[in-house]
Backbone as a ProteinNet text record, in pm:
[ID]
protein_1_A
[PRIMARY]
MAHGPALDDHDITRALVVAAHPDDVDFGAAGTVAAWIKAGVDVAYCLCTSGEATGDLATPRADIADLREQEQRAAAEIVGVTNLYFLRHPDGRVVPGLALRRDITRVIRTFRPDRVLTWSPEINWDHIVTSHPDHRAAGEATLAAVYPDARNPHAYPELLTQEGLQPWTVRELWLADGPRQRRNHAVDITDLMPLKLAALRAHQSQTGGMAGLEEQLRGEFANQANYAGLPVGRLAETFQVVNTA
[TERTIARY]
-1129.1	-1092.6	-1029.2	-979.9	-911.6	-1008.9	-1139.2	-1238	-1325.2	-1260.4	-1323.9	-1411.3	-1452.3	-1550.8	-1502.1	-1379.3	-1325.1	-1390.6	-1401.1	-1444.8	-1346.7	-1395.6	-1306.1	-1209.6	-1082.5	-987.1	-1025.6	-1093.4	-1133	-1244.5	-1304.5	-1404.4	-1341.9	-1214.4	-1138.8	-1052.4	-1066.4	-988	-856.7	-867.5	-752	-748.5	-623.3	-606.8	-495.2	-511	-412	-361.2	-229.8	-169.3	-114.2	-158.5	-106.5	-26.6	102	191.1	266	317.4	387.8	528.2	600.4	741.8	771.2	875.8	928.9	967.5	934.2	952.5	835	745.4	630.3	548.6	518.6	434.1	503.8	636.1	707.7	715.9	732.3	725.9	584.9	480.5	346.4	253.1	276.5	170.9	219.8	355.5	402.8	352.5	337.1	282	139.5	57.8	-76.2	-84.7	0.4	5	40.6	139.3	177.7	58.9	-21.7	-138	-239.4	-262.5	-355.5	-313.5	-184.8	-136.9	-150.9	-124.5	-138.2	-284	-379.8	-517.8	-563.3	-474.8	-509.8	-542.8	-520	-546.9	-433.4	-465.6	-369.5	-347.5	-223.2	-190.6	-100	-124.2	-39.4	-0.7	114.8	155.1	153.1	114.6	122.2	201	314.9	403.2	393.1	356	336.1	469.6	575.6	706.8	802	924.7	1034.7	1136.9	1103.8	1183.9	1318	1320.5	1450.2	1505.7	1420.5	1462.7	1534.5	1622.8	1701.8	1844.1	1932.1	2065.7	2165.2	2282.9	2394.8	2355.9	2382.1	2348.9	2426.8	2544	2624.4	2573.6	2484.1	2434.2	2317.1	2314.7	2203.1	2072.3	1968.1	1836.8	1779.6	1811.4	1761.5	1820.8	1948.5	2013	1953.2	1922.4	1854.2	1717.5	1642.6	1509.4	1517	1614	1628.4	1661.2	1753.2	1790.5	1668.4	1595.3	1483.5	1373.3	1350.4	1250.5	1298.7	1429.6	1479.4	1463.6	1492.4	1478.3	1330.9	1238.9	1096.8	1050.6	1099.4	1059.7	1114.5	1237.2	1292.4	1213.6	1182.1	1103.1	964.5	903.1	769.2	772.6	875.3	883.8	898.3	960.6	979.3	848.4	747.9	617.6	521	563.3	478.7	409.8	454.6	395.6	487	434.2	515.8	460	343.7	276.6	291.3	375.3	400.7	378.4	318.7	299.1	377.1	463.6	537.4	483.5	427.3	366.4	471.5	577.7	692.8	655	567	547.1	667	692.1	815.1	815	918.8	932.8	949.7	873.2	873.9	781.6	718.5	628.3	498.1	452.3	330.2	211.3	122.6	1.4	-121.1	-228.5	-347.1	-433.9	-370.3	-445.9	-498.4	-554.5	-623.9	-530.4	-402.7	-309.3	-284.7	-263.5	-240	-366.8	-478.9	-605.9	-632.8	-605.7	-623.7	-533	-406.2	-312.1	-348.3	-395.3	-439.6	-568.4	-658	-777.8	-748.1	-650.5	-608.9	-563.7	-487.1	-435.3	-553.8	-648.9	-762.5	-846.5	-871.5	-950.7	-879.7	-747.3	-666.1	-663.4	-628.1	-613.9	-742.8	-842.4	-978.3	-979.9	-925.6	-917.4	-1052	-1071.8	-1185.5	-1155	-1027.5	-981.8	-864.2	-857.7	-740.5	-690.5	-559.8	-494.5	-406.1	-417.9	-336.4	-311.7	-248.2	-213.1	-321.4	-342.9	-445.3	-413.3	-510.5	-486.3	-482.8	-507.8	-503.9	-367.1	-339.9	-211	-225.6	-127.4	-115.5	-23.5	-80.9	-2.4	80.6	40.1	114.5	243.3	250.6	370.5	389.6	434.3	430	515.7	615.2	705.4	628.4	515.4	436.6	345	337.7	246.9	320.1	420.9	489.2	385.4	404.3	309.1	278.9	382.8	358.1	266.4	279.8	191.9	47.8	25.1	-111.6	-169.4	-85.4	-131.1	-167.9	-86.6	-117.5	-248.5	-268.3	-392.9	-516.4	-500.3	-614.7	-650	-550.8	-569.3	-630.5	-586.2	-635.2	-783.9	-814.3	-953.5	-1043.1	-997.4	-1079.5	-1081.6	-976.3	-980.4	-1074.3	-1074.8	-1167.7	-1310.3	-1331.5	-1468.2	-1453.3	-1499.4	-1586	-1521.2	-1393.2	-1338.4	-1341.5	-1292.1	-1278.7	-1411.5	-1516	-1647	-1730.3	-1685.6	-1761.9	-1716.9	-1801.5	-1761	-1732.9	-1777	-1754.5	-1622.2	-1557.2	-1429.6	-1316.1	-1242.3	-1130.5	-1178.5	-1265	-1331.8	-1229.9	-1109.7	-1011.5	-970.9	-981.1	-946.7	-1046.3	-1169.9	-1269.4	-1264.6	-1265	-1277.1	-1146.5	-1031.2	-902.2	-829	-846.1	-777.3	-866.4	-999.5	-1090.5	-1101.3	-1072.3	-1079.6	-1214.5	-1287.8	-1422.2	-1425.5	-1529.8	-1541	-1532	-1486.3	-1470.5	-1496	-1577.7	-1608	-1526.6	-1444.5	-1370.8	-1463.8	-1467.8	-1560.3	-1510.8	-1381.1	-1324.3	-1196.8	-1182.9	-1062.5	-999.9	-868.8	-794	-699.1	-698.9	-611.7	-512.1	-379.4	-273	-222.5	-169.3	-97.1	-178	-308.5	-390.1	-398.5	-475.1	-495.9	-540	-481.5	-505.7	-653	-721.1	-860.2	-953.3	-904.8	-987	-967.9	-868	-836.7	-939.9	-994.3	-1098.2	-1072.2	-948.7	-922.3	-770.5	-740.7	-603	-577.2	-457.4	-407.4	-293.4	-307.2	-201.8	-89.6	28.7	139.7	253.2	227.6	336	412.9	344	415.7	472.5	434	480.3	586.3	624.9	724.2	856.3	903.5	1030.2	1023	907.9	891.4	891.9	828.3	825	967.9	1041.9	1177.4	1266.7	1249.4	1329.1	1292.8	1168.4	1129.3	1190.6	1191.1	1255.8	1405.2	1467.2	1612.6	1647.2	1550.4	1573.5	1591.3	1541.3	1558.6	1690.8	1798.1	1928.9	1969	1931.5	1971	1905	1795.8	1718.1	1734.8	1745.2	1747.9	1882.3	1979	2111.4	2180.3	2155.9	2225.4	2139.7	2023.8	1933.4	1966.9	2036.5	2068	1940.6	1916.6	1804.9	1669.5	1668.1	1539.7	1437.3	1484	1391.9	1331.4	1411.7	1361.2	1261.2	1291.8	1202.1	1069	1071	948.6	866.6	934.4	861.5	795.9	859.6	795.2	669.6	683.3	569.4	451	478.6	368.6	313.2	393.4	341.8	243.2	279.6	189	56.8	64.6	-58.6	-143.2	-74.8	-150.9	-215.2	-148.5	-206.4	-328.7	-317.9	-426.2	-544.8	-520.9	-625.9	-689.1	-626.6	-681.8	-628.1	-519.9	-464.9	-385.4	-360.9	-290.8	-147.8	-93.5	44.5	142.2	237.3	329.9	300.9	179.7	144.4	185.5	195.7	226.2	117.9	84.7	-29.2	0.1	-51.1	-66.1	-210.5	-240	-377.9	-414.8	-545.3	-593.7	-733.7	-770.5	-908.2	-964.7	-1065.7	-1129.5	-1262.1	-1282.3	-1403.6	-1475.7	-1602.9	-1685.6	-1710.1	-1660.7	-1668.8	-1754	-1831.5	-1908.2	-2014.8
-664.8	-607.5	-711	-817.5	-915.9	-980.2	-965.6	-1021.8	-905.4	-812.7	-693.4	-715.5	-607.5	-612.8	-650.9	-693.5	-720.9	-839.9	-832.6	-951.6	-1065.8	-1189.4	-1302	-1300.3	-1331.2	-1331.7	-1422.9	-1531.4	-1627.6	-1571	-1457.7	-1393.4	-1279.3	-1266.4	-1163	-1225.8	-1179.9	-1232	-1152.3	-1019.6	-933.5	-822.4	-783.1	-673.2	-588.9	-458.2	-359.5	-281.1	-272	-189.4	-63.3	53.3	181.6	250.9	268.8	329.7	447.7	533.6	651.3	613.1	530.4	503.7	351.6	311.5	176.9	157.8	46.9	-1.2	31.3	124.5	155	29.4	-46	-159.7	-263.8	-279.2	-379.7	-345.5	-215.1	-176.9	-193.4	-155.9	-145.2	-259.9	-339.6	-437.2	-562.8	-590.6	-706.2	-836.2	-842.1	-966	-990.9	-886.7	-896	-939.4	-879.2	-917.2	-1066.1	-1112.5	-1251.7	-1341.1	-1298.3	-1376.2	-1381.8	-1268.9	-1269.2	-1362.7	-1357.5	-1445.2	-1589.9	-1620.1	-1758.2	-1800.7	-1707.4	-1741.6	-1745	-1719.7	-1727.1	-1598.8	-1484.1	-1351.6	-1311.4	-1254.1	-1194.8	-1050.4	-1018.6	-884.4	-810.8	-681.4	-591.7	-472.4	-416.3	-291.8	-175.1	-61.2	67.2	164.3	206.3	299.8	440	537.6	672.7	737.7	706.9	762.2	649.9	680.4	580.5	604.4	685	702.5	768	857.5	915.2	1022.4	1072.4	1173.4	1118.3	1023.1	960.2	936.5	892.5	852.4	968.2	935.3	1028.3	1139.1	1264.3	1378.3	1380.2	1310.6	1312.7	1214.7	1122.2	1023.8	1083.1	1067.7	1117.1	1060.1	1141.6	1101.9	984.9	983.1	876.3	742.9	745.6	621.6	571.3	662.8	625.1	566.2	630.6	578.3	439.5	416.9	282.5	178	214.6	124	85.7	188.3	167.5	88.4	109.5	27.1	-120.6	-141.4	-274.2	-343	-266.3	-321.7	-355.4	-272	-300	-420.4	-438.8	-560.6	-683.5	-677.3	-790	-819.3	-716.6	-734	-792.2	-740.6	-790.2	-936.1	-975.9	-1118.2	-1211.2	-1162.3	-1242.7	-1284.7	-1190.2	-1222.7	-1274.6	-1279.4	-1338.9	-1243.2	-1115.9	-1011.4	-991	-1001.2	-979.5	-865	-817.6	-713.7	-581.6	-493.6	-362.8	-249.8	-139.5	-18.9	93.2	162.3	276.2	402.6	490.6	612.7	725.1	720.4	812.5	957.4	986.1	1122.5	1159.1	1290.1	1333.7	1297.8	1231.8	1192.9	1317.4	1319.9	1430.6	1543.6	1531.6	1639.5	1581.4	1471.3	1407	1495.1	1519.8	1594.7	1518.1	1521.7	1444.9	1513.4	1559.5	1632.3	1541.3	1608.8	1533	1440.9	1483.7	1401.1	1267	1272.5	1147	1064.9	1131.5	1057.8	989.5	1056.7	991.7	869.6	884.9	778.5	653	676.6	564.7	507.1	590.2	543.5	451.3	491.1	408.2	271.1	263.6	136.8	54.2	116.5	43	-13.7	64.2	15.2	-92.5	-86.7	-185.2	-316.8	-309.8	-432.4	-485.5	-396	-431	-507.4	-449.5	-516.1	-512.3	-617.2	-615	-535	-533	-465.4	-375.4	-260.6	-168.7	-136.8	-148	-107.5	12	116	233.4	294.9	405.2	471.2	571.6	583	673.4	817.7	896	1041.4	1119.2	1049.7	1117.6	1104.1	1194	1189.7	1093.1	1007.4	919.4	990.2	1067.6	1145	1056.6	931.2	842.1	788.8	793.2	741.4	821.8	944	1046.6	1005.1	921.2	883.5	815.5	750.4	687.5	783.3	906.3	1002	1103.1	1056.7	1137.3	1199.6	1330	1394.8	1315.5	1251.5	1171.8	1053.6	991.5	882.9	928.3	1042.5	1092.4	1136.9	1197.5	1244.8	1125.5	1017.2	900.1	836.7	839.4	781.1	867.2	994.1	1081.7	1063.9	1058	1044.7	902.1	800.7	666.6	657.9	716.4	721.4	786.9	896.4	960.5	875.1	802.5	712.9	595.4	542.3	432.4	483.4	596.3	656	809.5	868.6	812.9	778.7	813.8	824	696.1	584.3	461.7	407.8	432.4	378.4	473.2	594.3	699.7	713.1	677.3	683.4	826.2	925.4	1065	1120.1	1045.6	1088.2	1050.3	1153.3	1126.5	1054.2	1114.9	1044.2	987.6	1040.5	985.7	844.2	807.7	672.9	571	615.9	530.9	540.8	667.8	682	656.4	682.6	667.4	537.1	494.7	379.7	256	277.2	163.4	105.2	184.6	135.7	155.9	50.1	56.3	88.6	153.1	183.4	56.6	75.2	-43.8	1.8	-77.8	-50.6	-141.5	-75	-145.6	-169.8	-292.2	-326.4	-291.3	-281.8	-268.8	-189.2	-97.6	-16.7	-38.1	-68.7	-83.6	34.3	98.6	211.1	171.5	191.2	160.7	282.8	264.8	365.9	489.2	470.3	584	587.6	675.5	681.8	548.3	502.2	367.6	344.9	450	431.4	405.9	430.6	406.7	266	195.3	64.5	-38.8	-117.5	-210.7	-352.3	-377.1	-510.6	-543.7	-661	-705	-832.5	-840.8	-959.5	-1020.1	-1143.7	-1210.9	-1246	-1184	-1207.2	-1282	-1344.6	-1408.5	-1505.8	-1592.4	-1695.3	-1642.3	-1523	-1463.4	-1356.3	-1334.5	-1231.4	-1258.6	-1383.9	-1400.8	-1348.6	-1369.4	-1314.6	-1162.5	-1101.5	-957	-905	-965.4	-919.9	-939.3	-1047.6	-1071.3	-965.9	-930.6	-825.3	-691.8	-661	-536.3	-535.5	-646.8	-652.7	-635.7	-663.9	-639.1	-491.5	-404.6	-260.6	-222.1	-276.6	-259.8	-113.7	-30.5	110.3	179.8	124	191.7	122.7	-9.8	-81.8	-139.9	-126.9	-188.4	-136.5	-13.7	44	52	-12.3	-4.1	-114	-82	-175.5	-199.2	-328.4	-359.3	-350.9	-356.8	-341.3	-451.7	-576.9	-686.7	-670.4	-640.4	-624.9	-507.8	-397.4	-282.5	-320.5	-388.5	-426.9	-527.1	-623.2	-722	-655.1	-558.1	-484.9	-410.4	-344	-268	-356.9	-466.5	-551.5	-638	-658.2	-720.2	-625.4	-496.2	-397	-388	-397.8	-391.3	-517.2	-631.7	-753.1	-745.1	-692.8	-672.3	-581.3	-471	-378.9	-444.9	-539.8	-606.6	-723	-754	-859.3	-999.1	-1006.3	-1139	-1187.4	-1321.8	-1379.2	-1324.5	-1331.3	-1287.7	-1370.7	-1303.2	-1370.2	-1358.6	-1309.7	-1295.8	-1155.3	-1144.9	-1022.6	-990	-864.2	-826.1	-694.7	-681.2	-552.8	-515.7	-390.7	-343.7	-235.6	-233.2	-141.9	-89.8	19.3	63.5	9.9	-73.8	-131.5	-62.8	-22.1	54.5	-20.8	-38.2	-97.5	10.5	-8.3	88.1	33.2	-71.4	-129.1	-34.8
1770.5	1641.9	1548.1	1604.4	1523.2	1420.4	1442.1	1352.2	1297.8	1232.6	1187.3	1063.4	996.1	895.7	757.2	741.2	609.4	545.9	409.5	336	355.6	345.7	356.5	234.8	260.9	151.1	35.8	69.2	-34.6	-125.5	-83.6	-171.7	-257	-243.3	-316.2	-424.9	-545.6	-656.8	-674.1	-672.6	-694.5	-590.9	-549.4	-458.1	-510.6	-493.6	-539.5	-418.3	-404.1	-298.3	-362.6	-314.9	-366	-257.9	-282.2	-185.2	-245.1	-160.6	-209.7	-260.1	-183	-213.3	-214.2	-288.2	-267.5	-118.7	-65.3	73.5	166.4	130.7	216.7	246.2	137.4	154.2	239.3	226.7	302.1	447.7	483.6	624.5	681.2	602.6	660.8	638.5	528.9	491.4	423.4	423	346	407.7	538.2	598.3	552.6	550.1	502.4	357.2	273.9	133.9	117.5	194	187.2	232.8	328.4	372.1	261	193.5	79.7	-28.6	-62.6	-172.4	-129.5	-6.1	43.3	32.4	40.4	28.9	-117.8	-213.2	-353.9	-417.9	-348.6	-408.2	-498.4	-616.9	-705.8	-662.9	-626.3	-571.3	-668.4	-685.5	-763	-678.5	-706.8	-639	-735.6	-686.9	-758.4	-675.8	-725	-654	-711.5	-631	-683.5	-722.5	-647.4	-681.8	-693.6	-732.9	-735.2	-626.6	-526.6	-411.5	-436	-536.5	-577.9	-482.2	-390	-297.6	-175.8	-201.5	-93.9	-148.7	-63.3	-108	-117.2	-168.2	-183.7	-275.1	-234.2	-316.3	-448.4	-452.5	-569.4	-675.8	-639.7	-731.5	-813.6	-944.3	-1019.6	-968.2	-971.2	-919.7	-1002.3	-1132.2	-1216.2	-1173.5	-1129	-1087.1	-958.3	-865.3	-740.5	-771.5	-859.6	-898.2	-952.7	-1041.9	-1102	-994	-902.2	-797.9	-707.5	-670.6	-579.3	-642.4	-776	-845.5	-850.1	-872.8	-875	-738.1	-634.3	-496.5	-469	-513.4	-491.6	-566.8	-687.2	-763.3	-691.7	-641	-568.3	-440	-369.3	-245.8	-274.2	-376.9	-414.9	-448.9	-523.9	-565.9	-444.3	-336.8	-220.6	-162	-159.4	-103.2	-206.6	-332.7	-439.3	-533.4	-536.5	-619.7	-742.5	-858.1	-979.1	-1068.9	-1040.1	-1120.4	-1049.5	-1101.1	-1038.4	-1141.7	-1092.9	-1168.4	-1101.7	-1176.4	-1123	-1193	-1116	-1172.1	-1191	-1117.2	-1128.6	-1107.1	-1012.2	-965.6	-879.5	-860	-794.8	-640.7	-600.9	-458.4	-371.7	-260.3	-172.3	-210.7	-329.3	-375	-427.4	-368.2	-410.3	-362.9	-456.8	-422.3	-467.9	-394.1	-428.4	-532.3	-638.3	-738.9	-849.8	-954.7	-1057.2	-1134.6	-1155.1	-1230.2	-1158.8	-1030.8	-954.7	-947.6	-924.2	-919.1	-1049.6	-1161.6	-1293.5	-1312.3	-1273.7	-1291.9	-1206.4	-1085.8	-1001.1	-1054.3	-1101	-1165.2	-1283.4	-1360	-1476.5	-1431.1	-1323.8	-1271.5	-1221.8	-1147.1	-1097.5	-1211.3	-1313.3	-1424.7	-1505.9	-1505.3	-1578	-1499.4	-1370	-1289.3	-1230.5	-1211.8	-1167	-1034.6	-929	-801.9	-725.8	-647.9	-555	-429.6	-394.4	-269.7	-304.8	-241.2	-252.2	-114.5	-98.9	26.8	-3.4	82.6	70.5	206.8	211.7	338	376.5	503.4	554.1	521.5	477.5	458	588.4	701.7	833	897	990.2	1061.5	1182.6	1196.4	1312.9	1411.5	1505.1	1597.5	1691.1	1713.5	1802.9	1736.3	1602.6	1533.4	1406.1	1425.8	1322.2	1200.5	1216.8	1106.5	991.8	1026.3	919.4	847.1	892.5	831.8	742.8	671.7	573.1	480.2	442.8	352.7	224.9	169.7	47.4	78.9	196.2	229.7	231.1	301.4	316.5	182.8	99.7	-31.6	-120.6	-116.6	-190.3	-145.1	-13.5	38.4	-1.8	3.7	-34	-182	-266	-408.9	-437.3	-365.6	-389	-344.5	-231.4	-189.2	-296.6	-355.1	-458.4	-582.5	-612.7	-728.4	-707.6	-586.7	-554.4	-557.8	-493.5	-495.1	-502.2	-611.1	-715.2	-849.3	-866.6	-1002.9	-1083.9	-1026.9	-1108.3	-1156.6	-1079.9	-1115.8	-1198.5	-1214.8	-1283	-1430.8	-1525.2	-1666.4	-1713.2	-1640.7	-1676	-1624.2	-1533.3	-1481	-1576.5	-1616	-1708	-1833.3	-1910.2	-2023.4	-2122.6	-2127.4	-2219.5	-2181.5	-2055.2	-2013	-2084.2	-2098.7	-2161.9	-2312.3	-2364.4	-2511.7	-2586	-2522.1	-2593.9	-2551.1	-2424.5	-2373.8	-2354.5	-2368	-2357.2	-2219.2	-2115.8	-1978.6	-1917.9	-1903.9	-1853.4	-1702.2	-1657	-1511.4	-1426.2	-1308.8	-1217.1	-1074.3	-1001.7	-860.2	-766.5	-685.1	-581	-463.9	-414.8	-309.6	-169	-153.3	-17.7	-16.4	76.3	90.1	227.8	227.9	353.8	367.4	484	510.1	620.2	584.4	676.6	747.4	867.8	940.2	982.2	985.9	1034.6	1186.2	1239.1	1385.6	1437.5	1548.9	1595.7	1628.3	1678	1718.7	1599.5	1479.4	1359.7	1304.1	1351.7	1295.3	1347.4	1257.2	1293.4	1243.3	1193.2	1146.5	1163	1205.2	1227.8	1145	1092.7	1022.8	1102.4	1143.5	1221	1119.4	1141.8	1048.2	1115.7	1229.6	1305.7	1220.8	1156.3	1077.1	945.3	908.1	781	805.1	932.6	961.6	890.2	874.5	799.1	657.4	591	456	455.1	553.6	560.2	579.9	670.8	696.6	573.2	502.4	381	275	264	167.7	205.7	333.8	377.6	350.9	370	344.8	199.2	110.4	-34.9	-64.7	24.3	7.9	75.8	23.3	84.7	101.7	3.9	12.4	129	173.2	286	421	416.1	543.4	576.2	486.7	509.7	633.4	669.5	783.8	910.2	909.5	1022.9	1124.3	1227.8	1336.2	1419.1	1452.1	1538.1	1470.7	1337.4	1267	1303	1306.6	1338.2	1477.1	1574.8	1710.7	1721.7	1652	1652.3	1589.7	1476	1408.1	1487.5	1543.9	1626	1746.5	1802.8	1911.9	1868.3	1749.7	1700.6	1664.1	1598.4	1553.6	1667.7	1772.9	1897.6	1965.9	1965.7	2022.3	1946.7	1815.6	1736.1	1760.3	1774.7	1805.6	1941.9	2037	2171.4	2163.2	2093.9	2078.2	2014.2	1921.7	1848.4	1928.9	2044.5	2129.3	2093.6	2016.2	1981.6	2103.7	2107.4	2220.8	2230.8	2351.9	2375.3	2289.8	2226.6	2140.8	1992.3	1957	1819.2	1767.1	1636.2	1567.3	1469	1447.8	1362.1	1291.9	1174.1	1103.5	1111.9	1143.6	1165.6	1068.5	1034.8	929.9	964.3	898.1	894.5	760.9	773.4	654.4	630.1	506.1	466.6	353	367.2	258.4	151.4	32.4	-77.7	-191.5	-172.3	-278.7	-326.4
[MASK]
+++++++++++++++++++++++++++++++++++++++++++++++++++++++++++++++++++++++++++++++++++++++++++++++++++++++++++++++++++++++++++++++++++++++++++++++++++++++++++++++++++++++++++++++++++++++++++++++++++++++++++++++++++++++++++++++++++++++++++++++++++++

């Protein structure tokens, strides 16, 4: 699996990561993003929510949203991402409806990525914490935006007629945190783990109180590397890669 069907990074100009919440990409794919950037890929993030359904109940939700967006910008900069889109759909209530599909389609037609990474719409029963309903809804909406919406000139005609956003075909879709048996590609992140950890620490409101976070993550990504057939001692993030050309 370590040599799965993905296009070579050097054949990719731009990649877009679509996640439900700030910190999702850093938990699930920041090592992979860092590897893409190292290979010369221009990466952007699209966050469906601003993560406001967390924190102290006495703090205004707008303040939490502002904080979490700031943390995500700081985390993104650590791995080399400076282009972020915040869609500001309600945290905890993400639905894969036409409004979200349209908003993601707008980002795809604006940024025009060759590759899109998002979360699997399927439940990972082996690690249920990664299958938050918002994650799966974001993944389902992104899949619909990749195919058929972004490439179809008749989808959301206002994007074309009012905003001038031409149709765009994404060549490749990566799905994170899906059922393990569906994963067909691994990215060795061993040497990039310090960047991933630094990005996660930028989400201080979420990770500041997590004791043993590094040990837990190293264990998880060592397991993924083992499943992918990488040598002992390596760490990997694994994905289901789909040709969407």
